[in-house]
Coordinates of C-alpha atoms and ligand atoms in Angstrom, one line a residue:
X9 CA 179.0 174.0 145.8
X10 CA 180.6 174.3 149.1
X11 CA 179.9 177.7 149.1
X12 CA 176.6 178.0 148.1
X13 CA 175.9 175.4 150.6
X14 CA 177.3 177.2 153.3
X15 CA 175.0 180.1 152.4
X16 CA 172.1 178.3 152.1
X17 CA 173.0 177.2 155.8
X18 CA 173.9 180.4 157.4
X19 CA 170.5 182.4 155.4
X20 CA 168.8 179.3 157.1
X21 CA 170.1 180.0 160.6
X22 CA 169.3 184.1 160.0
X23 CA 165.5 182.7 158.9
X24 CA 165.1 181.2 162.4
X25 CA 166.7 184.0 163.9
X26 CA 164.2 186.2 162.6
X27 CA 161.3 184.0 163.0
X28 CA 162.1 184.0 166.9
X29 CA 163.0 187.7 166.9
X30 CA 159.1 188.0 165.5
X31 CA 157.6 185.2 167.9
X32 CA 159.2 187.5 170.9
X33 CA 158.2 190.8 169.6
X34 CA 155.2 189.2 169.6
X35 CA 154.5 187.5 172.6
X36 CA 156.2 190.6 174.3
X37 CA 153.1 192.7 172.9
X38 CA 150.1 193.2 175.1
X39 CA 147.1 191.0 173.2
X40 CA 146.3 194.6 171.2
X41 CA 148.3 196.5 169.9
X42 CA 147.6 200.5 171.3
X43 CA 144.9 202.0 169.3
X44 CA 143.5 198.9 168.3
X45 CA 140.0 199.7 168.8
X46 CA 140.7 203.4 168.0
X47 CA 137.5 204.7 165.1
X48 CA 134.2 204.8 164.6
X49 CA 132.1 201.4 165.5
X50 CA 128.2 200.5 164.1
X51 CA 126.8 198.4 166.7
X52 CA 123.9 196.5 164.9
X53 CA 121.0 194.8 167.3
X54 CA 117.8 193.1 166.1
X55 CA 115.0 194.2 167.9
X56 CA 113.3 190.8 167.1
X57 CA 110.6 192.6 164.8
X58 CA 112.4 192.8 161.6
X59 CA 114.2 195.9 162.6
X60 CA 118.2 196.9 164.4
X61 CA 118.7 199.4 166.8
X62 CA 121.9 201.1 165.8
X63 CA 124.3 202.6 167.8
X64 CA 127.6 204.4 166.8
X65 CA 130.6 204.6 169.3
X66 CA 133.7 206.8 168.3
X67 CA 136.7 205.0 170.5
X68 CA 140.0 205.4 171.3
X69 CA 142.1 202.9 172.8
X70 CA 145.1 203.7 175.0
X71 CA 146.6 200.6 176.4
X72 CA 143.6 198.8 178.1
X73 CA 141.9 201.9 177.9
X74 CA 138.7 203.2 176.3
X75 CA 137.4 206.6 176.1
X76 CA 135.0 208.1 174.1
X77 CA 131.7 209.0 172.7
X78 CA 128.4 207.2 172.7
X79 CA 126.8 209.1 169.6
X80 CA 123.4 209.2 171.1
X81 CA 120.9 211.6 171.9
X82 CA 123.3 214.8 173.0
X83 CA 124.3 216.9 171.0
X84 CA 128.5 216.1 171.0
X85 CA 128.2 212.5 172.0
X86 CA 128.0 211.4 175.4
X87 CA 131.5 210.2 177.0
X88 CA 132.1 206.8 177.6
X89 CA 134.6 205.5 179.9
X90 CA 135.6 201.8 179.0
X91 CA 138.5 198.9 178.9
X92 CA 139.8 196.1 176.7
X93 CA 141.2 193.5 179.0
X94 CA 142.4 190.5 176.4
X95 CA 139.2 190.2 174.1
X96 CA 136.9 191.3 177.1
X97 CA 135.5 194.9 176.3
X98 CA 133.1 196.8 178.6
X99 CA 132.3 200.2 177.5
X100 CA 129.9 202.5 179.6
X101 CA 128.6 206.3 179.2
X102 CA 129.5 208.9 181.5
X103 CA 125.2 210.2 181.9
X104 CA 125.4 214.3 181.4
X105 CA 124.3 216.5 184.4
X106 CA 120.9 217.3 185.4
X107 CA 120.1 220.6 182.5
X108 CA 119.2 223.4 184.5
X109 CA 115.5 224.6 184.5
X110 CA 114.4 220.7 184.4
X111 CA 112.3 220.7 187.6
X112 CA 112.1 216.9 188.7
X113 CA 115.8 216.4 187.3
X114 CA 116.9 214.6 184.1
X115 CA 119.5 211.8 185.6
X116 CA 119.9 209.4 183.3
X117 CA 121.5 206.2 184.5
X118 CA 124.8 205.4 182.7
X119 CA 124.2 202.6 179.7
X120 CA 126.5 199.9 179.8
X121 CA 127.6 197.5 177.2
X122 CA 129.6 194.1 177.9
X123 CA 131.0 192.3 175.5
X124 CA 134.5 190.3 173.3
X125 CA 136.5 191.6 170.4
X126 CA 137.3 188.6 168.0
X127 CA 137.7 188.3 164.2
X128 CA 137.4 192.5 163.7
X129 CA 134.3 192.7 165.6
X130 CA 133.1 193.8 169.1
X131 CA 129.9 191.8 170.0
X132 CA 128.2 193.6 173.0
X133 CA 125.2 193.4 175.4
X134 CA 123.3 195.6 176.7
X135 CA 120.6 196.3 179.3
X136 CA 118.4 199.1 178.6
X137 CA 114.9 199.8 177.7
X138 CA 113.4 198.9 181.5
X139 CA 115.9 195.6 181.5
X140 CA 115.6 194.1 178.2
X141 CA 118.9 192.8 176.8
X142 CA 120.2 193.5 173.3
X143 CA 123.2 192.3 171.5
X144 CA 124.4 192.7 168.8
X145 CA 128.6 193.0 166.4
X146 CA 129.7 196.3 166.1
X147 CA 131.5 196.8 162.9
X148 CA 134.1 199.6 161.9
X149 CA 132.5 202.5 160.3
X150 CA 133.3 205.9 159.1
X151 CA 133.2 209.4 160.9
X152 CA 130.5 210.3 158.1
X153 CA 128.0 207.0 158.7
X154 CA 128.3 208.0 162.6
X155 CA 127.8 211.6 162.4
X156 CA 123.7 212.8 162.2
X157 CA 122.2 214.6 159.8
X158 CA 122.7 218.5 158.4
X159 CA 120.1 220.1 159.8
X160 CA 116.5 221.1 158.3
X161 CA 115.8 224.2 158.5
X162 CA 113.0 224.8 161.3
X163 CA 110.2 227.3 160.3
X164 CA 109.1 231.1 161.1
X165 CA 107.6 230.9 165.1
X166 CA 104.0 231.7 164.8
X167 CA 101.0 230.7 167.3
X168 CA 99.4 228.1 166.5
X169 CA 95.9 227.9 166.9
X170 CA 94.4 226.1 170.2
X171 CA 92.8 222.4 168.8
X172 CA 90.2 222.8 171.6
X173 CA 91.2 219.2 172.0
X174 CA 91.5 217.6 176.3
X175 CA 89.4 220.2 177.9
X176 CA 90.4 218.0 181.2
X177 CA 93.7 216.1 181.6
X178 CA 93.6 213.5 179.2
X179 CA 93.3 210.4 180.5
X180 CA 94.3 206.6 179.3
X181 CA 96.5 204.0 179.4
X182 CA 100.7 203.9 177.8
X183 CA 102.9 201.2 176.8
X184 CA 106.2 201.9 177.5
X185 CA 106.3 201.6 181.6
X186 CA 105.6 198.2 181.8
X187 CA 106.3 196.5 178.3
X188 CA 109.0 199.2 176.7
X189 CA 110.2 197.5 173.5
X190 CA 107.7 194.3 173.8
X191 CA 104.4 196.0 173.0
X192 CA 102.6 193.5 170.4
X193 CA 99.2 194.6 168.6
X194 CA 97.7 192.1 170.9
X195 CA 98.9 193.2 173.7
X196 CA 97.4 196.7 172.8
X197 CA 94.1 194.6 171.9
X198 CA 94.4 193.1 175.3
X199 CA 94.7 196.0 177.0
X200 CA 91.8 198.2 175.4
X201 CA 89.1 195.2 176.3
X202 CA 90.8 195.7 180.1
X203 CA 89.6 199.4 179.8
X204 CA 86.6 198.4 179.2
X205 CA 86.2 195.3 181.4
X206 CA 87.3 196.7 184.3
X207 CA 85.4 200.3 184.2
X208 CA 88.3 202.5 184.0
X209 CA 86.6 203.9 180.3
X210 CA 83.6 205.2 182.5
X211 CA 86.0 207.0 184.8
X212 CA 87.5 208.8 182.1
X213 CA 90.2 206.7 180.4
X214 CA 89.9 206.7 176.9
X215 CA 93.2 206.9 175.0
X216 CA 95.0 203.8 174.6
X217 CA 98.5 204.9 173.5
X218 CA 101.5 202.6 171.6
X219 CA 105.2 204.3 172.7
X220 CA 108.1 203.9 170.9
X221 CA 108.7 200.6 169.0
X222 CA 105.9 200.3 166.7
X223 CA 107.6 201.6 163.6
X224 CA 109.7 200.0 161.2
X225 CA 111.4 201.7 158.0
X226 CA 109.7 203.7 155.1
X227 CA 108.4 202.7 151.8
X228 CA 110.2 204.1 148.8
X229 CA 107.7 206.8 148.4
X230 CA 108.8 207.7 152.3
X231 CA 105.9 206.3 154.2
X232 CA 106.3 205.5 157.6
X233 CA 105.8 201.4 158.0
X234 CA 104.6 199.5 160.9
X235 CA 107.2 196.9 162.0
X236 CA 105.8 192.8 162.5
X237 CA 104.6 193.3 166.1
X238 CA 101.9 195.8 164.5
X239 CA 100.9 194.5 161.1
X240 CA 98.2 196.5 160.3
X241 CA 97.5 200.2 162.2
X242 CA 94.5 200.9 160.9
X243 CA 92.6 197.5 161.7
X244 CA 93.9 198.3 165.4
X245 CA 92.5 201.8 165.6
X246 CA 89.7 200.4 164.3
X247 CA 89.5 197.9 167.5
X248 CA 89.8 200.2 169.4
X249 CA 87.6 203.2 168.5
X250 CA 84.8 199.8 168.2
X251 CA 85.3 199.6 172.0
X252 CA 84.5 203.4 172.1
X253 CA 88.1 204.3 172.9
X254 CA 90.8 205.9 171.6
X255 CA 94.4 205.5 170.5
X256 CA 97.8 207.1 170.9
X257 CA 101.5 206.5 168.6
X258 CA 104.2 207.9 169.4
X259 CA 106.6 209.8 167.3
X260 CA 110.3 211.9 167.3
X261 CA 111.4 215.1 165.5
X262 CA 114.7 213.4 164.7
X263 CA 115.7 210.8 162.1
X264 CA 115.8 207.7 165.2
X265 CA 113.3 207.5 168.4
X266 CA 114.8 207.1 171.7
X267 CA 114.7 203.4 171.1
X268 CA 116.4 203.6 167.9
X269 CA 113.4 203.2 166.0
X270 CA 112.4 205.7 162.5
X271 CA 111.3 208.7 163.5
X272 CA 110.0 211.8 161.5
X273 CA 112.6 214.1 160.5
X274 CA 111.6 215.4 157.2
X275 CA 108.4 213.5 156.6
X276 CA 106.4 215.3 159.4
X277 CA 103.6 216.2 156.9
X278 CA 103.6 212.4 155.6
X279 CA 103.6 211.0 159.0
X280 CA 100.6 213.3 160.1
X281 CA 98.5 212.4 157.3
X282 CA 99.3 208.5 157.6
X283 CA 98.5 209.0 161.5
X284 CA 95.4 210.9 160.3
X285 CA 94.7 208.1 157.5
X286 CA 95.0 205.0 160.5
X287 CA 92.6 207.1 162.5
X288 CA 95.4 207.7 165.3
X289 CA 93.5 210.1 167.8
X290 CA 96.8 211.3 170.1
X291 CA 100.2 211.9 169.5
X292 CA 103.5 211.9 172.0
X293 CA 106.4 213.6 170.3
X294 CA 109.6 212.7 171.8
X295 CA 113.1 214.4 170.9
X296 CA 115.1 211.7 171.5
X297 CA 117.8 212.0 168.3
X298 CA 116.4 215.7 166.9
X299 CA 119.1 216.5 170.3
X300 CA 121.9 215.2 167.8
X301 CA 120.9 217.5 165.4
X302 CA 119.4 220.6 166.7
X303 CA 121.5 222.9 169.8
X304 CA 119.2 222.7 172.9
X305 CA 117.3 226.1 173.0
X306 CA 113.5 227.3 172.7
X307 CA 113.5 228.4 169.4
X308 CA 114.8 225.0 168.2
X309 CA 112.2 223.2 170.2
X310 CA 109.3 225.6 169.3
X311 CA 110.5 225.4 165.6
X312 CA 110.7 221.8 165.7
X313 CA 107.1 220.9 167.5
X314 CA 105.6 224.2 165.6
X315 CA 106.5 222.0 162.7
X316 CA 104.5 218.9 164.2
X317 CA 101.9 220.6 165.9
X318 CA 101.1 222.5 162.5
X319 CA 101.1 219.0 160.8
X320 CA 98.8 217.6 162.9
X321 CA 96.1 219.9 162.4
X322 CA 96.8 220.5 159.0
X323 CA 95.0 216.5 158.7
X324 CA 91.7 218.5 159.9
X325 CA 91.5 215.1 162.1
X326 CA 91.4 215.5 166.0
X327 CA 94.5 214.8 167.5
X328 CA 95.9 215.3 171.0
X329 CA 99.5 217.0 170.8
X330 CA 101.5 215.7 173.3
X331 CA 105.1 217.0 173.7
X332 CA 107.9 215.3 175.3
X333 CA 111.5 216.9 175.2
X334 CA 112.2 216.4 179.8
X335 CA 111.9 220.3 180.6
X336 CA 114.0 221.6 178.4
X337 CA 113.6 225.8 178.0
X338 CA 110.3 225.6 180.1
X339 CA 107.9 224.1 177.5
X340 CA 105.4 225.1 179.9
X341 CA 106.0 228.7 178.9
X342 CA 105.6 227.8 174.9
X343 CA 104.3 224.4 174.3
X344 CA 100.6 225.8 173.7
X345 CA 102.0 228.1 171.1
X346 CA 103.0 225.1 168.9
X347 CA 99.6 223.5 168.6
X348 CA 100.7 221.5 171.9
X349 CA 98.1 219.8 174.5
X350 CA 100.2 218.6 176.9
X351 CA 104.2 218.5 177.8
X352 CA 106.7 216.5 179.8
X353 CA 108.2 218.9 182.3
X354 CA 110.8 216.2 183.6
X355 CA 113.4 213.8 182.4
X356 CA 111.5 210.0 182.8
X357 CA 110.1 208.2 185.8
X358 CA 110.8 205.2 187.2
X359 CA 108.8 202.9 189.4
X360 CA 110.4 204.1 192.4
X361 CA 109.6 206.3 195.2
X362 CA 112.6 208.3 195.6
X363 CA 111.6 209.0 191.5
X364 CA 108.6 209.6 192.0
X365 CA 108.9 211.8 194.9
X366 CA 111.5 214.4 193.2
X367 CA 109.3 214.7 190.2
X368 CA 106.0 215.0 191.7
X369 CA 107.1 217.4 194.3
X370 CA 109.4 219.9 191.9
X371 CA 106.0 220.3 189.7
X372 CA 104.8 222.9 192.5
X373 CA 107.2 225.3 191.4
X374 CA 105.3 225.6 188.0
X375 CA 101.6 224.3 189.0
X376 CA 100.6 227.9 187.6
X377 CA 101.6 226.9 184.1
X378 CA 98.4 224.3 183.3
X379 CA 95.3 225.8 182.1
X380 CA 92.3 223.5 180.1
X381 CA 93.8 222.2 177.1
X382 CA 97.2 222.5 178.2
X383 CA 98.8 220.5 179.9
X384 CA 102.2 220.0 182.5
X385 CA 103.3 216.5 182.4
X386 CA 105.2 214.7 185.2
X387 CA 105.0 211.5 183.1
X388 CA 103.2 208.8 183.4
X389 CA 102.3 206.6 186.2
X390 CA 103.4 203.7 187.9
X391 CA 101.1 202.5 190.1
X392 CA 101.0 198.6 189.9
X393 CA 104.5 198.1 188.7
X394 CA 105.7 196.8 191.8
X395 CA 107.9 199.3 192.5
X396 CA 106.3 201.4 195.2
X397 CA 104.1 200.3 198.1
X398 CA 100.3 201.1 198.6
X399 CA 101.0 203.8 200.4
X400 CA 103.5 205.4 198.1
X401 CA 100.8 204.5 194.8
X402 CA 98.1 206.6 197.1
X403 CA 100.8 209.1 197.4
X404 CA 101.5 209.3 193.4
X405 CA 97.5 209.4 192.2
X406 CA 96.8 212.1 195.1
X407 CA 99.8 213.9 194.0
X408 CA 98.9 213.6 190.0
X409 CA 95.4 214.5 190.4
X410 CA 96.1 217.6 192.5
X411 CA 98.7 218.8 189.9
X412 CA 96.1 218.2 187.1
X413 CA 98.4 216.0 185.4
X414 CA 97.6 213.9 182.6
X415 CA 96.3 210.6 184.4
X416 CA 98.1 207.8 181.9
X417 CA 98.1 204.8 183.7
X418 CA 101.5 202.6 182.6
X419 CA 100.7 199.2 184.0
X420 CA 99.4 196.0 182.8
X421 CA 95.5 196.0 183.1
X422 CA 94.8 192.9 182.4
X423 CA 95.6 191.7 185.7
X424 CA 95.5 194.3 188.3
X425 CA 95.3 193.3 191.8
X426 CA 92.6 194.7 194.1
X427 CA 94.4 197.5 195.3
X428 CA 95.7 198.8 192.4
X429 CA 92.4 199.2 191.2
X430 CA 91.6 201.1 194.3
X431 CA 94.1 203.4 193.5
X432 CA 93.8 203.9 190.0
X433 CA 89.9 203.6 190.2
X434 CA 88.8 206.1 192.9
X435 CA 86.3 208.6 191.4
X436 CA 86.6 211.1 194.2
X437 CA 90.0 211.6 193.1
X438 CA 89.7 211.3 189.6
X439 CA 87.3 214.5 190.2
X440 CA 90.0 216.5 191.7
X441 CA 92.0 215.7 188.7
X442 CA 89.7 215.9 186.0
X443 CA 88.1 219.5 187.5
X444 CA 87.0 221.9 184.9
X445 CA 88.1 224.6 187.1
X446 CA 91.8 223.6 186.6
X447 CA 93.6 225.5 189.6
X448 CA 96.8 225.3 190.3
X449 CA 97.6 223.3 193.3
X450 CA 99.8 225.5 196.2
X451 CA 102.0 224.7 199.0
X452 CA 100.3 225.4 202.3
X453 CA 103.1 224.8 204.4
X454 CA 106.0 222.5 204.7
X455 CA 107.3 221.3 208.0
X456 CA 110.2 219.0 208.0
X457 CA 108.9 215.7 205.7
X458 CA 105.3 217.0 205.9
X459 CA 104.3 219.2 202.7
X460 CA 100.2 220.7 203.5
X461 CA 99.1 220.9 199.5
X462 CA 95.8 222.8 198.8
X463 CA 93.5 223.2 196.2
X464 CA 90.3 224.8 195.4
X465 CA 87.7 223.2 192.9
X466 CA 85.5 224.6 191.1
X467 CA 82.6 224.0 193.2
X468 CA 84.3 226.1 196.2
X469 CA 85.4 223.3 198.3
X470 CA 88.9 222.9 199.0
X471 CA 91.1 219.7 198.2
X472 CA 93.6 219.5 201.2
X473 CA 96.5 217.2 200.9
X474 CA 98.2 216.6 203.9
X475 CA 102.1 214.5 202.5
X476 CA 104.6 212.7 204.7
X477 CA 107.8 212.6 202.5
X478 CA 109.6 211.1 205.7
X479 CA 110.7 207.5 207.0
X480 CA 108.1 207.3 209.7
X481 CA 104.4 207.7 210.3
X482 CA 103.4 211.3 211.5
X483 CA 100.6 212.6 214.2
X484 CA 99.5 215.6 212.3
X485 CA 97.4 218.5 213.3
X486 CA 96.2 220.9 210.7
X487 CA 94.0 224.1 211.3
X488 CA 91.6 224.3 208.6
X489 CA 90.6 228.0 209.0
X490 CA 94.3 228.8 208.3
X491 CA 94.4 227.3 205.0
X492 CA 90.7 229.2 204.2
X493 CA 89.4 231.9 206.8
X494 CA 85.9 231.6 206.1
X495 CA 85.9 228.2 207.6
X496 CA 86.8 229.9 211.2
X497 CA 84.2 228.3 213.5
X498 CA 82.1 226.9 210.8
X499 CA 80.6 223.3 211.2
X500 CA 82.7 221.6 208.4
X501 CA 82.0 218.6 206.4
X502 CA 85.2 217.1 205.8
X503 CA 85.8 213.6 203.4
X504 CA 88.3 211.1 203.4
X505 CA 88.8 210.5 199.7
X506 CA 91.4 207.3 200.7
X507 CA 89.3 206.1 203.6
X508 CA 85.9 207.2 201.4
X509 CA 84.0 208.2 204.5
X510 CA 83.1 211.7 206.5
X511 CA 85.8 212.4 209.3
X512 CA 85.3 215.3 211.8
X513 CA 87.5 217.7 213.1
X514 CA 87.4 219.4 217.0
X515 CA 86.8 223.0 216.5
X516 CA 88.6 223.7 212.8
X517 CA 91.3 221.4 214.3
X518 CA 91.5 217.8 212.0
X519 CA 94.3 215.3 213.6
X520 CA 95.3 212.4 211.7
X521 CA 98.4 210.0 211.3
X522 CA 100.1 210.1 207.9
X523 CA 101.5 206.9 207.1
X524 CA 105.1 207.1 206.1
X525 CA 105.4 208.2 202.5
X526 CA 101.4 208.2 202.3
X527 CA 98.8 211.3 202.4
X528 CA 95.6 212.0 204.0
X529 CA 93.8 213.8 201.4
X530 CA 90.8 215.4 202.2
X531 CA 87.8 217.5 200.4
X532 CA 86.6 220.1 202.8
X533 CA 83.4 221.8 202.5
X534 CA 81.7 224.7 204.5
Ligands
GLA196 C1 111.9 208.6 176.2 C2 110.6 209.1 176.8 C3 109.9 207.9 177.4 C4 109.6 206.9 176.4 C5 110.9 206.4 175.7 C6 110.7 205.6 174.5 O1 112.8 208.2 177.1 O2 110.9 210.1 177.8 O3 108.7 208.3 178.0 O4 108.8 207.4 175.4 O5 111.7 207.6 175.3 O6 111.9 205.3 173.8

């Protein structure tokens, strides 16, 4: 008895001992183990239409420590750089570098996500999408759930034939600058009786076009549905096309959109004839996730927009082909070859000058690329956003139109203020634009901040735009009969197409002051 006692007593004491070897151990310990976070993460956020965006992380923890890949849109991941401090996680990607032969750059702005790890689960926010938060757990996953797709296989390059489609820059209105993931159908509604209402239809702006976040999932027979902010496409091309305008979806060649939303891969043919069957008139094809899938080069981008562009007509339905993969391998030298109407020769704009300015100024370099029916794209505008000035707004339409860029306005025109209807409104521009003649634009000269741009219409006169990329307002000279000799000593008649009224020059000499970040832009006749 006394002996079992005692061993109860000293198994007792080596339980405790134990007990608060363990409780130091623990409390020793930072609050995670290393590696803790270490594997693949799902990161599951409602969009608030019925569908997630999904997001997979691959992490590995080293002591507070996160590094990483953000399995996104390039091919191996983007890195992430990130920390666990306690439960508080912040994880952000490391953007890739500008590719090369992306005139107008490609800098993406690192994603960040903020968040706490608590019972398994990291729940983070994020900002993307022009500002709109999303949050959403992240759950463990596998390496197989995170990885994309085997490729398809892409088909034999042919040409495909031209669809004789936008003649002129097309010309209309987008979602995605100013609403991004928010677009409703009554929004798009909205915005087609603004078309009208305010005039812009009789000035050429006809397509009204939904970006990404329309689409939900696909039926069991693999048709592409509409998600609840667009119950039913085909009653809202119908309200459209009854206001005598037309409309635009949006698409990817991978299995996600950049927003994270279904795209085509492998149903290109269905998705054509359901866009054909709603009566969609115009179609931007984004790359977005088909990056995850296919190497970046031109025969994976002709294959994979061959396979759209020969979809598309295939419908026998008229539809605009608008391609969007940021510049990659010079689209301008190919996109027409794949049934294509237009493409994005840059990464995307923002409603900033600085944006704006690089983009619209690199597009000189390959102004020689756009002929009728095809298209370069700098993207899409921003005048009215809030963003830039007057000035700088005057700046981007001048600069547009003289490219012969798409004009797709990007704002909300429901309420546009005075000015912005100036901007977006004036015919004289719009003409340059919109010229049948379609000739490239050229750099006259370029003297510190001011860049001389010419171009010559169709009708012989000569479209002179006279930029000051600099801080300050400039006294500028310019002598016309060095741009075009047959104007030496000629009485010219010169237009203001900002000021809209005749302005005279002494001799062939026209002085003006060119507001900071502004143009004169003139039309000079003989
Ligand atoms: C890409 C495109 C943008 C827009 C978004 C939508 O970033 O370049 O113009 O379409 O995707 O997700």
């Amino acid at each position: 008895m006394q002996v079992s006692n005692t061993c109860k007593m000293v198994s007792k004491r080596f339980t405790l001992l134990r007990l608060n070897a363990i409780a130091l151990i623990a409390f020793s310990l930072p609050a995670f183990a290393q590696g803790d976070l270490t594997g693949y993460w799902n990161l599951r956020a409602p969009n608030g239409d019925g569908t997630y965006r999904e997001i997979f992380f691959q992490l590995e923890q080293h002591g507070e420590t996160l590094t990483g890949k953000w399995l996104g849109r390039a091919p191996d991941g983007i890195p992430i750089e990130g920390s666990i401090k306690g439960t508080t996680v912040h994880i952000a990607t490391v953007p890739p570098p500008v590719p090369a032969g992306s005139p107008g750059g490609f800098a993406r702005r690192p994603v960040v996500y903020d968040g706490t790890f608590h019972d398994g689960k990291i729940t983070l926010t994020s900002i993307g999408f022009r500002g709109q938060a999303m949050t959403g757990d992240a759950e463990r996953t596998t390496h197989e759930a995170a990885m994309p797709p085997a490729p398809l296989p892409l088909p034999h390059l042919i040409d495909v034939p031209d669809n004789g489609l936008v003649r002129t820059p097309p010309m209309g209105w987008n979602s995605w600058n100013k609403f991004a993931g928010k677009i409703t159908d009554k929004d798009v509604r909205e915005m087609a009786d603004a078309m009208v209402s305010s005039g812009m239809n009789k000035l050429g702006y006809i397509y009204i076009n939904i970006d990404d976040t329309w689409e939900a999932g696909r039926d069991k027979d693999g048709n592409i549905l509409t998600n609840t902010k667009f119950p039913d496409m085909k009653a809202l091309a119908d309200y459209v096309h009854s206001k005598g305008l037309k409309l635009g979806i949006y698409s990817s060649p991978g299995p996600k959109t950049c927003a994270g939303y279904t795209g085509s891969f492998g149903h290109e043919a269905q998705d054509a004839k359901t866009y054909a069957a709603w009566g969609i008139d115009y179609l931007k094809y984004d790359l977005c996730s088909a990056r995850n899938i296919y190497p970046s080069s031109e025969q994976n981008h002709r294959g994979l927009y061959q396979k759209m562009g020969v979809a598309l007509q295939s419908t026998k339905h008229p539809i605009v082909f608008s391609l969007c993969q940021y510049g990659e391998n010079a689209p301008w030298k190919w996109g027409a070859k794949t049934g294509g109407n237009l493409w994005r020769t840059t990464g995307d704009i923002r409603d900033t000058w600085e944006s704006m300015d690089r983009i619209g100024f690199s597009q000189l370099a390959i102004a020689s690329y756009t002929r009728s029916g095809h298209w370069n794209d700098p993207d899409m505008l921003e005048i009215g956003n809030g963003g830039m000035n007057a000035d700088e707004y005057r700046t981007h339409m001048s600069l547009w139109s003289m490219l012969s860029a798409p004009l797709i306005a990007g704002n909300d025109l429901r309420n546009m203020s005075d000015e912005t209807k100036s901007i977006l409104m004036n015919a004289e521009v719009i003409a340059i634009d919109q010229d049948s003649a379609a000739l490239p634009t050229e750099e006259f000269s370029k003297d510190g901040n001011i860049e001389v741009l010419t171009r010559k219409m169709g009708d012989g006169s000569i479209i002179v735009g006279i930029f000051n990329r600099g801080e300050q307002a400039v006294p500028e000279t310019i002598n016309l009969a060095s741009i075009d000799p047959s104007f030496t000593g000629k009485k010219l008649h010169i237009h203001d197409l900002w000021k809209h009224e005749d302005v005279s020059a002494t001799g062939n000499h026209f002085a003006s002051s060119v507001p900071r970040h502004g143009v004169v832009l003139l039309r000079v006749r003989r």
